PDB file of N, CA and C in Angstrom:
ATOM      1  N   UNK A   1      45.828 109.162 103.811  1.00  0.00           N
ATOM      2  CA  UNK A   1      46.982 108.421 103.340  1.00  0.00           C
ATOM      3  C   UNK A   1      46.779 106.964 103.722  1.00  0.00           C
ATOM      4  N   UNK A   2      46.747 105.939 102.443  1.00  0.00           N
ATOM      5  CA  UNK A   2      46.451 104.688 103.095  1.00  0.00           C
ATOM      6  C   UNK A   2      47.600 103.618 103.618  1.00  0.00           C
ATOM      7  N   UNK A   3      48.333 102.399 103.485  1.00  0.00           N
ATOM      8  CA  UNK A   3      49.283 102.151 104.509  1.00  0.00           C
ATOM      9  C   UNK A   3      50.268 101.876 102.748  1.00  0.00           C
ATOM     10  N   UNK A   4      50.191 101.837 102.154  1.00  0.00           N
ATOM     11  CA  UNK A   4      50.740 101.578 101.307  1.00  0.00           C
ATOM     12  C   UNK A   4      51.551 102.383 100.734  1.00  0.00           C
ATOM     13  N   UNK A   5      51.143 103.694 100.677  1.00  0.00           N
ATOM     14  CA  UNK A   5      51.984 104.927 100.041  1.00  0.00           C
ATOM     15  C   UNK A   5      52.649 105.081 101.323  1.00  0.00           C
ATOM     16  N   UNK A   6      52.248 104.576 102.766  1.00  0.00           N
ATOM     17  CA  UNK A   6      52.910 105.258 103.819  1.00  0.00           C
ATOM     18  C   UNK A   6      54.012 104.658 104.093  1.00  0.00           C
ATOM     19  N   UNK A   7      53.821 103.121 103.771  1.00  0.00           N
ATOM     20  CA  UNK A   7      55.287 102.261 103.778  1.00  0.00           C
ATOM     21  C   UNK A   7      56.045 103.131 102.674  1.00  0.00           C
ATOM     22  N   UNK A   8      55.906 103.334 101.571  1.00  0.00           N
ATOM     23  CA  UNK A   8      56.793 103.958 100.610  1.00  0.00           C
ATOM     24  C   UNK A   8      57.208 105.126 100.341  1.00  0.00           C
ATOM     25  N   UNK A   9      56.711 105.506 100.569  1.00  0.00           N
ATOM     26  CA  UNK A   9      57.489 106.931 101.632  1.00  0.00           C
ATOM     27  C   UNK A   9      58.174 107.215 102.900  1.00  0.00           C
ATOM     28  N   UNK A  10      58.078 106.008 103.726  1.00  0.00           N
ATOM     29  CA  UNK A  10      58.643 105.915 104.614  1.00  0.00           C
ATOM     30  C   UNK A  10      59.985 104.818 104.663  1.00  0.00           C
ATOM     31  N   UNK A  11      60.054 104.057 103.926  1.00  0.00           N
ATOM     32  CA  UNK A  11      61.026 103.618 102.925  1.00  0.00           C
ATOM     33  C   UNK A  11      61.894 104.988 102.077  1.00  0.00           C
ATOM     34  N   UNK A  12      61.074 105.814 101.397  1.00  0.00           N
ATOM     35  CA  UNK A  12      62.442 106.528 100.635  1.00  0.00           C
ATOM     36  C   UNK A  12      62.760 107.282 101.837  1.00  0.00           C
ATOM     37  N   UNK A  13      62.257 107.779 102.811  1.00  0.00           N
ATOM     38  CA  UNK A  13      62.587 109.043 103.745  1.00  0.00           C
ATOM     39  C   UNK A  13      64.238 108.373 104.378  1.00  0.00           C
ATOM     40  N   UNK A  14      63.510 106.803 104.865  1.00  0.00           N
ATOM     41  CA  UNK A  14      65.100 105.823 105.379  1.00  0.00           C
ATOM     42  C   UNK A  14      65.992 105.986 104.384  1.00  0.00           C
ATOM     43  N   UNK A  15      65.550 105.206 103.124  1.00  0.00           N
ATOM     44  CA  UNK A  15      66.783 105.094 102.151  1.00  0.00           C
ATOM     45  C   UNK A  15      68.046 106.911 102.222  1.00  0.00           C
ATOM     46  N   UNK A  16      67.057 107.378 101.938  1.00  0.00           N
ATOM     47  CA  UNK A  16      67.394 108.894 101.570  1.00  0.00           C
ATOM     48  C   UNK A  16      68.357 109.254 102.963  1.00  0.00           C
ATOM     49  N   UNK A  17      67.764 109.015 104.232  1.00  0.00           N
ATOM     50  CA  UNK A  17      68.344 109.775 105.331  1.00  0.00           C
ATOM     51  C   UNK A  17      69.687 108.891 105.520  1.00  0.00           C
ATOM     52  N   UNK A  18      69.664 107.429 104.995  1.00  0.00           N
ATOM     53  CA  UNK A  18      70.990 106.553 105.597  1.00  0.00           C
ATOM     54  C   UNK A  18      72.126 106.881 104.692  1.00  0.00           C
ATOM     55  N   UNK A  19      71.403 107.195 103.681  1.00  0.00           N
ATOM     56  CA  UNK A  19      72.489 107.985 102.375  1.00  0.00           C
ATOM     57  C   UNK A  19      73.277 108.927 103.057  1.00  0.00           C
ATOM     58  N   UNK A  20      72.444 110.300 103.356  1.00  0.00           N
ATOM     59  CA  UNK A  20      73.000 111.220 103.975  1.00  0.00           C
ATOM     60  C   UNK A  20      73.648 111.046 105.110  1.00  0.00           C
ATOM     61  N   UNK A  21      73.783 110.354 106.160  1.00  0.00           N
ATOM     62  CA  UNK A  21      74.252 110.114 107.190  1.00  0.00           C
ATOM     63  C   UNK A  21      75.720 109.193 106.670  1.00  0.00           C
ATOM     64  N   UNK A  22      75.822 108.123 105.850  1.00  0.00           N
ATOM     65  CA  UNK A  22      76.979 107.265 105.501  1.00  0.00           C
ATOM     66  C   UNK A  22      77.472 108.379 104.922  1.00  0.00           C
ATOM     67  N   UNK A  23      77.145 109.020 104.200  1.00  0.00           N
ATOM     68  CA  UNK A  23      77.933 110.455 102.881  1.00  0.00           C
ATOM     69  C   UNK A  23      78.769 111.446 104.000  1.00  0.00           C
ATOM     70  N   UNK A  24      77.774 111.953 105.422  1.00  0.00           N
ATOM     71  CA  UNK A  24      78.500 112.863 106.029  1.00  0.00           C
ATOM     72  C   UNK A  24      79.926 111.824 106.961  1.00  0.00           C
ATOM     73  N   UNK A  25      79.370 110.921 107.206  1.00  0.00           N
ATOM     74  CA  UNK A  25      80.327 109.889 107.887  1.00  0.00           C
ATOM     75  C   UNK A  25      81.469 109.588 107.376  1.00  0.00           C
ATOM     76  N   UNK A  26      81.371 109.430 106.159  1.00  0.00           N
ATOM     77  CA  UNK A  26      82.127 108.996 105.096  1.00  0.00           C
ATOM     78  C   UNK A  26      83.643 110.164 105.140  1.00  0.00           C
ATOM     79  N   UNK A  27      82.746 111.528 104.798  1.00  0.00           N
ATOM     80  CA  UNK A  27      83.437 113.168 104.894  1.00  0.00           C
ATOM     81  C   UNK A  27      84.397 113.074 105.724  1.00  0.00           C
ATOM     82  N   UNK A  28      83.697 112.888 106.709  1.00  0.00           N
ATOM     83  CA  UNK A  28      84.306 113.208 108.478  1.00  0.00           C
ATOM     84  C   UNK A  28      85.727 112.067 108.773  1.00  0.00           C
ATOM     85  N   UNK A  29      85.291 111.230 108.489  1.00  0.00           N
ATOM     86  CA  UNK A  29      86.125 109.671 108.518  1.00  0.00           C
ATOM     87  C   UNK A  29      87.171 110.009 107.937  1.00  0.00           C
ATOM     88  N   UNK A  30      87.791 110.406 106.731  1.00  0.00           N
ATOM     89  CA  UNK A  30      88.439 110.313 105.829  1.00  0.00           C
ATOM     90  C   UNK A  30      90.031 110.429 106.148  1.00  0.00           C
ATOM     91  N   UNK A  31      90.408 111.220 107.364  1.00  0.00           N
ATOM     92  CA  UNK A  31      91.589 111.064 107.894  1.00  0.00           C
ATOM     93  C   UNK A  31      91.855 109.344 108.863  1.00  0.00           C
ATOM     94  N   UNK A  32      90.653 109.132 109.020  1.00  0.00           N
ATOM     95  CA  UNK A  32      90.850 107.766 109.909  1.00  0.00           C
ATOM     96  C   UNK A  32      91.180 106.238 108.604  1.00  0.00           C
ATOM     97  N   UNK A  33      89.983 106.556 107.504  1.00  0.00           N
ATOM     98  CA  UNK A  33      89.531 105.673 106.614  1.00  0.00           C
ATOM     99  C   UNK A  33      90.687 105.576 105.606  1.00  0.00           C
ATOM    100  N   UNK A  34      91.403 106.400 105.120  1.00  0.00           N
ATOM    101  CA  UNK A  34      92.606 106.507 104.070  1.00  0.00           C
ATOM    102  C   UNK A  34      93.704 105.759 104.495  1.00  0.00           C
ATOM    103  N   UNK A  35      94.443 105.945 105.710  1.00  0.00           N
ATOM    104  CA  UNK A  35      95.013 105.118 106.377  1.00  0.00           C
ATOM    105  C   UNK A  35      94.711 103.774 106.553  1.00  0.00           C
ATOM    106  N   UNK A  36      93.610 103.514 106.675  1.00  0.00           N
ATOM    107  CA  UNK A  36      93.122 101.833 107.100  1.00  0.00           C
ATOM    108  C   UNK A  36      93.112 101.826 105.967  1.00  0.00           C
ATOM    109  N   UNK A  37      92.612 102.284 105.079  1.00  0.00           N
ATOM    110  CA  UNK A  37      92.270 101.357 103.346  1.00  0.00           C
ATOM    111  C   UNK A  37      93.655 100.792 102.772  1.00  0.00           C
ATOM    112  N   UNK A  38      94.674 101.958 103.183  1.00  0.00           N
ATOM    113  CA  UNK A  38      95.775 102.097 102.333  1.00  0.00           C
ATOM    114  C   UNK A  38      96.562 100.715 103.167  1.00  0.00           C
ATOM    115  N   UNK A  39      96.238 100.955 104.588  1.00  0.00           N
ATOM    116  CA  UNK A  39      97.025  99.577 105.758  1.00  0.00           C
ATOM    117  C   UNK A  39      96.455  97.906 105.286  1.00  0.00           C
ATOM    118  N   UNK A  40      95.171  98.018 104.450  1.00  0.00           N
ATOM    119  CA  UNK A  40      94.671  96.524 104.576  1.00  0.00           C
ATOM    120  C   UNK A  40      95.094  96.108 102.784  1.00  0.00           C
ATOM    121  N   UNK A  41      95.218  97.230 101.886  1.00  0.00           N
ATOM    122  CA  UNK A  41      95.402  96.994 100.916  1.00  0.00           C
ATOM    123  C   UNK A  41      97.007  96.322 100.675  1.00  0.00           C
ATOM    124  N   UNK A  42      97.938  97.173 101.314  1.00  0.00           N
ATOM    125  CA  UNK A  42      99.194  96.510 101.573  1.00  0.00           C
ATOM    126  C   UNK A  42      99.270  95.368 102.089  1.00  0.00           C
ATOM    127  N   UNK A  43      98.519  95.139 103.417  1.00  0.00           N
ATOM    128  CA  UNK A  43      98.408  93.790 104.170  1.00  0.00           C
ATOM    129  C   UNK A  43      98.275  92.478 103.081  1.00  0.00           C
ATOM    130  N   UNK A  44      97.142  93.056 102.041  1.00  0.00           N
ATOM    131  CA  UNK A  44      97.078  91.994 101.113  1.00  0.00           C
ATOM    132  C   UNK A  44      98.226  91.522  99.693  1.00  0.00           C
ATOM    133  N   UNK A  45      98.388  92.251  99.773  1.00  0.00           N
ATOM    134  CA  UNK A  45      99.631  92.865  99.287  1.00  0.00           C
ATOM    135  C   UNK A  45     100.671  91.648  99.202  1.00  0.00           C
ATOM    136  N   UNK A  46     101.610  91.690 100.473  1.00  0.00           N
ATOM    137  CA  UNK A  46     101.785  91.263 101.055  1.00  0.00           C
ATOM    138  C   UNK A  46     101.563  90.361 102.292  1.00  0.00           C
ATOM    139  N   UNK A  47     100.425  89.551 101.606  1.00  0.00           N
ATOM    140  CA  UNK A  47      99.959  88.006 102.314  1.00  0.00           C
ATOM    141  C   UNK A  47     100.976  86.876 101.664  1.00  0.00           C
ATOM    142  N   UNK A  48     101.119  87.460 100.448  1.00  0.00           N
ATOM    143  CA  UNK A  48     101.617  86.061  99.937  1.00  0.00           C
ATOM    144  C   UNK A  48     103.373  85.821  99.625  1.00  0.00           C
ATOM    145  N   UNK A  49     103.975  87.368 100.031  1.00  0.00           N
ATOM    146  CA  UNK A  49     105.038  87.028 100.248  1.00  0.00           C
ATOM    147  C   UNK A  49     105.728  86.284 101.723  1.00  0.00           C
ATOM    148  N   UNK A  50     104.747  86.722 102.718  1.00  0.00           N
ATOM    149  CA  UNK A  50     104.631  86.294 104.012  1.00  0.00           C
ATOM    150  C   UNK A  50     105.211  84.664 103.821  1.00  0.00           C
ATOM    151  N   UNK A  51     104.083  84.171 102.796  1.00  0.00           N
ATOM    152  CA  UNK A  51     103.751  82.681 102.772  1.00  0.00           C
ATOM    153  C   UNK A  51     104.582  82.083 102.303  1.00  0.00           C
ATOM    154  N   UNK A  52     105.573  82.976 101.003  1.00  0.00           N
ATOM    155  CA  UNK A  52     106.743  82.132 100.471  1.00  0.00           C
ATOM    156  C   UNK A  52     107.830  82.436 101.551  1.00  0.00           C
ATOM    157  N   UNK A  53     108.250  83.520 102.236  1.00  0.00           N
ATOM    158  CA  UNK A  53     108.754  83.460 103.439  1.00  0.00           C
ATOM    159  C   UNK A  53     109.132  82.444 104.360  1.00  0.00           C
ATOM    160  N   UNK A  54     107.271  81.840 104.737  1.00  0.00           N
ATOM    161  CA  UNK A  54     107.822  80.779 105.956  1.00  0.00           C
ATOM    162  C   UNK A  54     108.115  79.767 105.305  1.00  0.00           C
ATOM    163  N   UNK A  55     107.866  79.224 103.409  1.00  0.00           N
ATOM    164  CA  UNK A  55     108.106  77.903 103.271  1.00  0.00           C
ATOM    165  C   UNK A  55     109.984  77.964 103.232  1.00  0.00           C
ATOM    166  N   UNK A  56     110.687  79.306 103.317  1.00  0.00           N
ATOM    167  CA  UNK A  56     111.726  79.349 103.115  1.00  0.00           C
ATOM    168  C   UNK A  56     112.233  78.845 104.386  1.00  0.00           C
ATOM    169  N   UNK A  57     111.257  79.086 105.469  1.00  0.00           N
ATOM    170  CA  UNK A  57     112.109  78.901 106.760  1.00  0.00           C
ATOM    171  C   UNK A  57     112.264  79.950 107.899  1.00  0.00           C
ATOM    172  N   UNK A  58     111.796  81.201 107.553  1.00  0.00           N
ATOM    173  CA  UNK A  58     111.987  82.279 107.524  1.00  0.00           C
ATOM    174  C   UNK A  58     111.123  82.760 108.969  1.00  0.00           C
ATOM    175  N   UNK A  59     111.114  82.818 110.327  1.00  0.00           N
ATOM    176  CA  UNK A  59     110.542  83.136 111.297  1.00  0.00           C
ATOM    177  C   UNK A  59     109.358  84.851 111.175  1.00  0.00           C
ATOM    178  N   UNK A  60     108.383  85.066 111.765  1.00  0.00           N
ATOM    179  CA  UNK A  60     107.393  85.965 111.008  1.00  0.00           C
ATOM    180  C   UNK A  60     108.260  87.029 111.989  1.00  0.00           C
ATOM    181  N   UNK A  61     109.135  87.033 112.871  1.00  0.00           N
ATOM    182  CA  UNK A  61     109.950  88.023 113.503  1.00  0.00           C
ATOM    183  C   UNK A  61     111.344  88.791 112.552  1.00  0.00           C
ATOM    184  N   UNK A  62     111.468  87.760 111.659  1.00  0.00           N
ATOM    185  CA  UNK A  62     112.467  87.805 110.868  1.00  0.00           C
ATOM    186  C   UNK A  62     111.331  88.649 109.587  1.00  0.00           C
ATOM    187  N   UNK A  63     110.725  87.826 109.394  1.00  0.00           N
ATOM    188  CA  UNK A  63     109.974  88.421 107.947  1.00  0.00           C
ATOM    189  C   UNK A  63     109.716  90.096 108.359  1.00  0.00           C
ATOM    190  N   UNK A  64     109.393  90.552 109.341  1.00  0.00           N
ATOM    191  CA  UNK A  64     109.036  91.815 109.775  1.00  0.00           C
ATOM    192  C   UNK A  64     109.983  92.918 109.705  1.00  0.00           C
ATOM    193  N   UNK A  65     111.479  91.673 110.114  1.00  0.00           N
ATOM    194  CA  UNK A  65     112.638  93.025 110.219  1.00  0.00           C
ATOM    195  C   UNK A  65     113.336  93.037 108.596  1.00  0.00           C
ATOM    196  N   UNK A  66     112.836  92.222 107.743  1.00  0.00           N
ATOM    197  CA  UNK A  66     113.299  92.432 106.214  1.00  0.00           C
ATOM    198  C   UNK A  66     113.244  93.626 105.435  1.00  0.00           C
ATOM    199  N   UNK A  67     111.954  93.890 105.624  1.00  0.00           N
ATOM    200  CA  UNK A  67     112.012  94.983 104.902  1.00  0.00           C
ATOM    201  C   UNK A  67     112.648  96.217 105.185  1.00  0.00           C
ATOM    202  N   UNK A  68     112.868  96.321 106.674  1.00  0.00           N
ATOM    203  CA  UNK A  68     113.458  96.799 107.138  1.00  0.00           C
ATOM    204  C   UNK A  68     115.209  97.572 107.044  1.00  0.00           C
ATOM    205  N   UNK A  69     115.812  96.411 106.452  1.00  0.00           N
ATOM    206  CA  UNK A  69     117.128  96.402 106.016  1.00  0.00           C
ATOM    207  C   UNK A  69     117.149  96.985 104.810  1.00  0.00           C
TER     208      UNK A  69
END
């Protein structure tokens, strides 16, 4: 085997094994990961009402208990 096929095969063996490892990670995660996706997607969400908020005047202690009511 000369070094050339050995880099490239040793290249797909990585590619292939980091696949499998992010895929089972991925599985396993999914009670942790659904929550955060769903927490940062809202966050963004709501960035920009934040922003018309403070030009109102509106303290970020106050903005928090709004939705609230």
């Amino acid at each position: 085997m000369n070094g050339k096929s050995f880099k490239i095969l040793l290249s797909v063996f990585l590619i292939t094994g980091s696949l499998y490892f992010i895929f089972i990670g991925l599985t396993h995660g999914k009670s942790f990961l659904v929550p955060l996706f769903t927490a940062i997607i809202l966050a963004m969400v709501m960035a920009p009402v934040a922003v018309k908020f403070q030009t109102w005047g509106i303290s970020k202690a106050g903005q928090s208990f709004l939705p609230i009511w």
